Amino acid sequence: MKSNLRNQAILAATFALVALPAAAASSGPASDFAALDTNHDGYLSKSETSKMKGFDTAFDEADANHDGKLDPDEFVKAGAIYDRIRVGHYVDDSVITAKVKAALIKEEKLKGFDISVETKGGQVLLSGFVNSAQLRTRALKIASSVNGVRDVRDGIVVQ
């Protein structure tokens, strides 16, 4: 009985060890590549990667031999470039938000008011409450003067 249980434990452990690499391989760049390679030619074209928004820049930069397609190694490189670009956009927006908030705080007349700042893709949304239309106009002007701001949306309410 003990040897039967021991044999079953060894068998279960063996299956677990065999399944572990297979489970690891089912996610990650290799499986992403296989899923995107719809024509199964071993390469990815721009049309096959078009589902990945904003991937064109990473595709072009990673296409080392400039053949208009990515092999698996180039795809891994493109993935790293793509991640770097996405993080860069997030950091840029965070920096713009911080600069706009700092500029609004510097403005003596706006210090006591609660104006929220959100940024996405260089577009800034100001929201909150102020006491006059002049203060709203001033806040919008300050935000639009910050370097990196492409557009300012007005969500400020005059009380």
PDB file of C-alpha atoms in Angstrom:
ATOM      1  CA  MET A   1       0.000   0.000   0.000  1.00  0.00           C
ATOM      2  CA  LYS A   2       2.809   2.397   0.936  1.00  0.00           C
ATOM      3  CA  SER A   3       4.707   1.680  -2.275  1.00  0.00           C
ATOM      4  CA  ASN A   4       1.546   2.223  -4.327  1.00  0.00           C
ATOM      5  CA  LEU A   5       1.013   5.631  -2.709  1.00  0.00           C
ATOM      6  CA  ARG A   6       4.685   6.469  -3.208  1.00  0.00           C
ATOM      7  CA  ASN A   7       4.452   5.497  -6.885  1.00  0.00           C
ATOM      8  CA  GLN A   8       1.362   7.659  -7.335  1.00  0.00           C
ATOM      9  CA  ALA A   9       3.149  10.608  -5.699  1.00  0.00           C
ATOM     10  CA  ILE A  10       6.166  10.150  -7.967  1.00  0.00           C
ATOM     11  CA  LEU A  11       3.897   9.926 -10.993  1.00  0.00           C
ATOM     12  CA  ALA A  12       2.020  13.092  -9.979  1.00  0.00           C
ATOM     13  CA  ALA A  13       5.295  14.944  -9.399  1.00  0.00           C
ATOM     14  CA  THR A  14       6.573  13.848 -12.796  1.00  0.00           C
ATOM     15  CA  PHE A  15       3.434  15.105 -14.528  1.00  0.00           C
ATOM     16  CA  ALA A  16       3.725  18.416 -12.664  1.00  0.00           C
ATOM     17  CA  LEU A  17       7.342  18.850 -13.751  1.00  0.00           C
ATOM     18  CA  VAL A  18       6.442  18.079 -17.370  1.00  0.00           C
ATOM     19  CA  ALA A  19       3.424  20.396 -17.332  1.00  0.00           C
ATOM     20  CA  LEU A  20       5.277  23.355 -15.785  1.00  0.00           C
ATOM     21  CA  PRO A  21       7.367  24.282 -18.861  1.00  0.00           C
ATOM     22  CA  ALA A  22       4.345  23.721 -21.104  1.00  0.00           C
ATOM     23  CA  ALA A  23       2.259  26.098 -18.979  1.00  0.00           C
ATOM     24  CA  ALA A  24       5.031  28.681 -19.028  1.00  0.00           C
ATOM     25  CA  ALA A  25       5.283  28.412 -22.805  1.00  0.00           C
ATOM     26  CA  SER A  26       1.551  28.980 -23.243  1.00  0.00           C
ATOM     27  CA  SER A  27       1.922  32.633 -22.261  1.00  0.00           C
ATOM     28  CA  GLY A  28       4.438  35.275 -23.191  1.00  0.00           C
ATOM     29  CA  PRO A  29       6.065  36.469 -26.410  1.00  0.00           C
ATOM     30  CA  ALA A  30       6.121  33.069 -28.136  1.00  0.00           C
ATOM     31  CA  SER A  31       2.413  32.470 -27.661  1.00  0.00           C
ATOM     32  CA  ASP A  32       1.621  36.099 -28.538  1.00  0.00           C
ATOM     33  CA  PHE A  33       3.635  35.669 -31.739  1.00  0.00           C
ATOM     34  CA  ALA A  34       1.818  32.448 -32.622  1.00  0.00           C
ATOM     35  CA  ALA A  35      -1.579  34.020 -31.960  1.00  0.00           C
ATOM     36  CA  LEU A  36      -0.798  37.022 -34.176  1.00  0.00           C
ATOM     37  CA  ASP A  37       0.740  34.946 -36.988  1.00  0.00           C
ATOM     38  CA  THR A  38      -2.615  34.312 -38.657  1.00  0.00           C
ATOM     39  CA  ASN A  39      -1.136  33.056 -41.940  1.00  0.00           C
ATOM     40  CA  HIS A  40       1.304  30.755 -40.071  1.00  0.00           C
ATOM     41  CA  ASP A  41       4.321  31.746 -42.164  1.00  0.00           C
ATOM     42  CA  GLY A  42       6.607  32.284 -39.154  1.00  0.00           C
ATOM     43  CA  TYR A  43       6.650  36.070 -39.585  1.00  0.00           C
ATOM     44  CA  LEU A  44       4.393  38.943 -38.569  1.00  0.00           C
ATOM     45  CA  SER A  45       3.330  41.582 -41.050  1.00  0.00           C
ATOM     46  CA  LYS A  46       2.052  45.035 -40.140  1.00  0.00           C
ATOM     47  CA  SER A  47      -1.481  43.919 -40.943  1.00  0.00           C
ATOM     48  CA  GLU A  48      -1.136  41.014 -38.488  1.00  0.00           C
ATOM     49  CA  THR A  49       0.021  43.365 -35.713  1.00  0.00           C
ATOM     50  CA  SER A  50      -2.541  46.065 -36.542  1.00  0.00           C
ATOM     51  CA  LYS A  51      -4.695  44.875 -33.614  1.00  0.00           C
ATOM     52  CA  MET A  52      -2.048  46.302 -31.278  1.00  0.00           C
ATOM     53  CA  LYS A  53      -2.791  50.026 -31.135  1.00  0.00           C
ATOM     54  CA  GLY A  54       0.322  52.158 -31.602  1.00  0.00           C
ATOM     55  CA  PHE A  55       2.566  49.182 -32.450  1.00  0.00           C
ATOM     56  CA  ASP A  56       3.678  50.606 -35.837  1.00  0.00           C
ATOM     57  CA  THR A  57       6.591  52.599 -34.410  1.00  0.00           C
ATOM     58  CA  ALA A  58       7.884  49.600 -32.456  1.00  0.00           C
ATOM     59  CA  PHE A  59       7.427  47.397 -35.542  1.00  0.00           C
ATOM     60  CA  ASP A  60       9.506  49.725 -37.729  1.00  0.00           C
ATOM     61  CA  GLU A  61      12.251  50.093 -35.129  1.00  0.00           C
ATOM     62  CA  ALA A  62      12.521  46.344 -34.479  1.00  0.00           C
ATOM     63  CA  ASP A  63      12.477  45.318 -38.157  1.00  0.00           C
ATOM     64  CA  ALA A  64      16.274  45.019 -38.268  1.00  0.00           C
ATOM     65  CA  ASN A  65      16.557  43.757 -41.855  1.00  0.00           C
ATOM     66  CA  HIS A  66      13.839  46.134 -43.130  1.00  0.00           C
ATOM     67  CA  ASP A  67      11.912  43.375 -44.872  1.00  0.00           C
ATOM     68  CA  GLY A  68       8.535  44.612 -43.642  1.00  0.00           C
ATOM     69  CA  LYS A  69       7.962  41.647 -41.355  1.00  0.00           C
ATOM     70  CA  LEU A  70       9.063  40.507 -37.905  1.00  0.00           C
ATOM     71  CA  ASP A  71      10.584  37.161 -37.065  1.00  0.00           C
ATOM     72  CA  PRO A  72      10.153  35.881 -33.470  1.00  0.00           C
ATOM     73  CA  ASP A  73      13.346  37.587 -32.211  1.00  0.00           C
ATOM     74  CA  GLU A  74      12.395  40.898 -33.819  1.00  0.00           C
ATOM     75  CA  PHE A  75       8.935  40.559 -32.281  1.00  0.00           C
ATOM     76  CA  VAL A  76      10.443  40.243 -28.781  1.00  0.00           C
ATOM     77  CA  LYS A  77      12.472  43.391 -29.447  1.00  0.00           C
ATOM     78  CA  ALA A  78       9.374  45.176 -30.785  1.00  0.00           C
ATOM     79  CA  GLY A  79       7.472  44.182 -27.642  1.00  0.00           C
ATOM     80  CA  ALA A  80      10.120  45.789 -25.449  1.00  0.00           C
ATOM     81  CA  ILE A  81      10.097  48.946 -27.578  1.00  0.00           C
ATOM     82  CA  TYR A  82       6.290  49.031 -27.483  1.00  0.00           C
ATOM     83  CA  ASP A  83       6.275  48.751 -23.685  1.00  0.00           C
ATOM     84  CA  ARG A  84       8.872  51.525 -23.419  1.00  0.00           C
ATOM     85  CA  ILE A  85       6.773  53.807 -25.639  1.00  0.00           C
ATOM     86  CA  ARG A  86       3.610  53.163 -23.615  1.00  0.00           C
ATOM     87  CA  VAL A  87       5.389  53.842 -20.312  1.00  0.00           C
ATOM     88  CA  GLY A  88       6.924  56.964 -21.815  1.00  0.00           C
ATOM     89  CA  HIS A  89       3.497  58.354 -22.682  1.00  0.00           C
ATOM     90  CA  TYR A  90       2.271  57.694 -19.155  1.00  0.00           C
ATOM     91  CA  VAL A  91       5.305  59.405 -17.629  1.00  0.00           C
ATOM     92  CA  ASP A  92       4.964  62.373 -19.990  1.00  0.00           C
ATOM     93  CA  ASP A  93       1.321  62.828 -18.979  1.00  0.00           C
ATOM     94  CA  SER A  94       2.229  62.584 -15.290  1.00  0.00           C
ATOM     95  CA  VAL A  95       4.906  65.243 -15.705  1.00  0.00           C
ATOM     96  CA  ILE A  96       2.481  67.543 -17.535  1.00  0.00           C
ATOM     97  CA  THR A  97      -0.120  67.068 -14.787  1.00  0.00           C
ATOM     98  CA  ALA A  98       2.439  67.934 -12.116  1.00  0.00           C
ATOM     99  CA  LYS A  99       3.607  71.029 -14.015  1.00  0.00           C
ATOM    100  CA  VAL A 100       0.046  72.289 -14.518  1.00  0.00           C
ATOM    101  CA  LYS A 101      -0.798  71.733 -10.841  1.00  0.00           C
ATOM    102  CA  ALA A 102       2.369  73.555  -9.792  1.00  0.00           C
ATOM    103  CA  ALA A 103       1.593  76.467 -12.105  1.00  0.00           C
ATOM    104  CA  LEU A 104      -1.959  76.725 -10.743  1.00  0.00           C
ATOM    105  CA  ILE A 105      -0.726  76.662  -7.148  1.00  0.00           C
ATOM    106  CA  LYS A 106       1.725  79.490  -7.918  1.00  0.00           C
ATOM    107  CA  GLU A 107      -1.179  81.691  -9.013  1.00  0.00           C
ATOM    108  CA  GLU A 108      -2.113  83.572  -5.852  1.00  0.00           C
ATOM    109  CA  LYS A 109      -5.769  84.075  -6.829  1.00  0.00           C
ATOM    110  CA  LEU A 110      -6.290  80.365  -7.513  1.00  0.00           C
ATOM    111  CA  LYS A 111      -4.580  78.962  -4.396  1.00  0.00           C
ATOM    112  CA  GLY A 112      -7.733  78.525  -2.346  1.00  0.00           C
ATOM    113  CA  PHE A 113      -9.687  76.737  -5.060  1.00  0.00           C
ATOM    114  CA  ASP A 114      -9.877  73.043  -5.758  1.00  0.00           C
ATOM    115  CA  ILE A 115      -9.000  72.518  -9.410  1.00  0.00           C
ATOM    116  CA  SER A 116      -8.302  68.964 -10.511  1.00  0.00           C
ATOM    117  CA  VAL A 117      -5.936  68.231 -13.388  1.00  0.00           C
ATOM    118  CA  GLU A 118      -6.021  65.109 -15.557  1.00  0.00           C
ATOM    119  CA  THR A 119      -3.808  64.535 -18.594  1.00  0.00           C
ATOM    120  CA  LYS A 120      -3.960  62.016 -21.409  1.00  0.00           C
ATOM    121  CA  GLY A 121      -1.875  62.284 -24.530  1.00  0.00           C
ATOM    122  CA  GLY A 122      -0.995  65.887 -23.742  1.00  0.00           C
ATOM    123  CA  GLN A 123      -4.663  66.870 -23.446  1.00  0.00           C
ATOM    124  CA  VAL A 124      -5.407  68.423 -20.076  1.00  0.00           C
ATOM    125  CA  LEU A 125      -8.798  68.437 -18.384  1.00  0.00           C
ATOM    126  CA  LEU A 126      -9.333  71.018 -15.660  1.00  0.00           C
ATOM    127  CA  SER A 127     -12.291  70.486 -13.365  1.00  0.00           C
ATOM    128  CA  GLY A 128     -13.429  71.955 -10.095  1.00  0.00           C
ATOM    129  CA  PHE A 129     -14.977  75.125  -8.753  1.00  0.00           C
ATOM    130  CA  VAL A 130     -13.975  78.809  -8.807  1.00  0.00           C
ATOM    131  CA  ASN A 131     -15.745  82.034  -7.800  1.00  0.00           C
ATOM    132  CA  SER A 132     -15.666  83.893 -11.114  1.00  0.00           C
ATOM    133  CA  ALA A 133     -15.414  83.537 -14.867  1.00  0.00           C
ATOM    134  CA  GLN A 134     -12.138  85.507 -14.729  1.00  0.00           C
ATOM    135  CA  LEU A 135     -10.579  82.868 -12.465  1.00  0.00           C
ATOM    136  CA  ARG A 136     -11.743  80.093 -14.795  1.00  0.00           C
ATOM    137  CA  THR A 137     -10.224  81.928 -17.771  1.00  0.00           C
ATOM    138  CA  ARG A 138      -6.989  82.477 -15.830  1.00  0.00           C
ATOM    139  CA  ALA A 139      -6.743  78.771 -14.894  1.00  0.00           C
ATOM    140  CA  LEU A 140      -7.278  77.729 -18.518  1.00  0.00           C
ATOM    141  CA  LYS A 141      -4.657  80.204 -19.716  1.00  0.00           C
ATOM    142  CA  ILE A 142      -2.113  79.000 -17.154  1.00  0.00           C
ATOM    143  CA  ALA A 143      -2.668  75.356 -18.104  1.00  0.00           C
ATOM    144  CA  SER A 144      -2.348  76.057 -21.814  1.00  0.00           C
ATOM    145  CA  SER A 145       0.980  77.842 -21.272  1.00  0.00           C
ATOM    146  CA  VAL A 146       2.651  74.763 -19.755  1.00  0.00           C
ATOM    147  CA  ASN A 147       5.170  73.059 -22.026  1.00  0.00           C
ATOM    148  CA  GLY A 148       3.819  69.789 -23.443  1.00  0.00           C
ATOM    149  CA  VAL A 149       0.137  70.700 -23.186  1.00  0.00           C
ATOM    150  CA  ARG A 150      -1.534  70.186 -26.566  1.00  0.00           C
ATOM    151  CA  ASP A 151      -5.073  71.100 -25.604  1.00  0.00           C
ATOM    152  CA  VAL A 152      -6.999  72.200 -22.496  1.00  0.00           C
ATOM    153  CA  ARG A 153     -10.548  71.064 -21.809  1.00  0.00           C
ATOM    154  CA  ASP A 154     -12.701  73.128 -19.492  1.00  0.00           C
ATOM    155  CA  GLY A 155     -14.622  71.353 -16.771  1.00  0.00           C
ATOM    156  CA  ILE A 156     -14.439  74.225 -14.293  1.00  0.00           C
ATOM    157  CA  VAL A 157     -17.701  75.415 -12.745  1.00  0.00           C
ATOM    158  CA  VAL A 158     -18.189  79.011 -11.626  1.00  0.00           C
ATOM    159  CA  GLN A 159     -20.050  79.124  -8.312  1.00  0.00           C
TER     160      GLN A 159
END
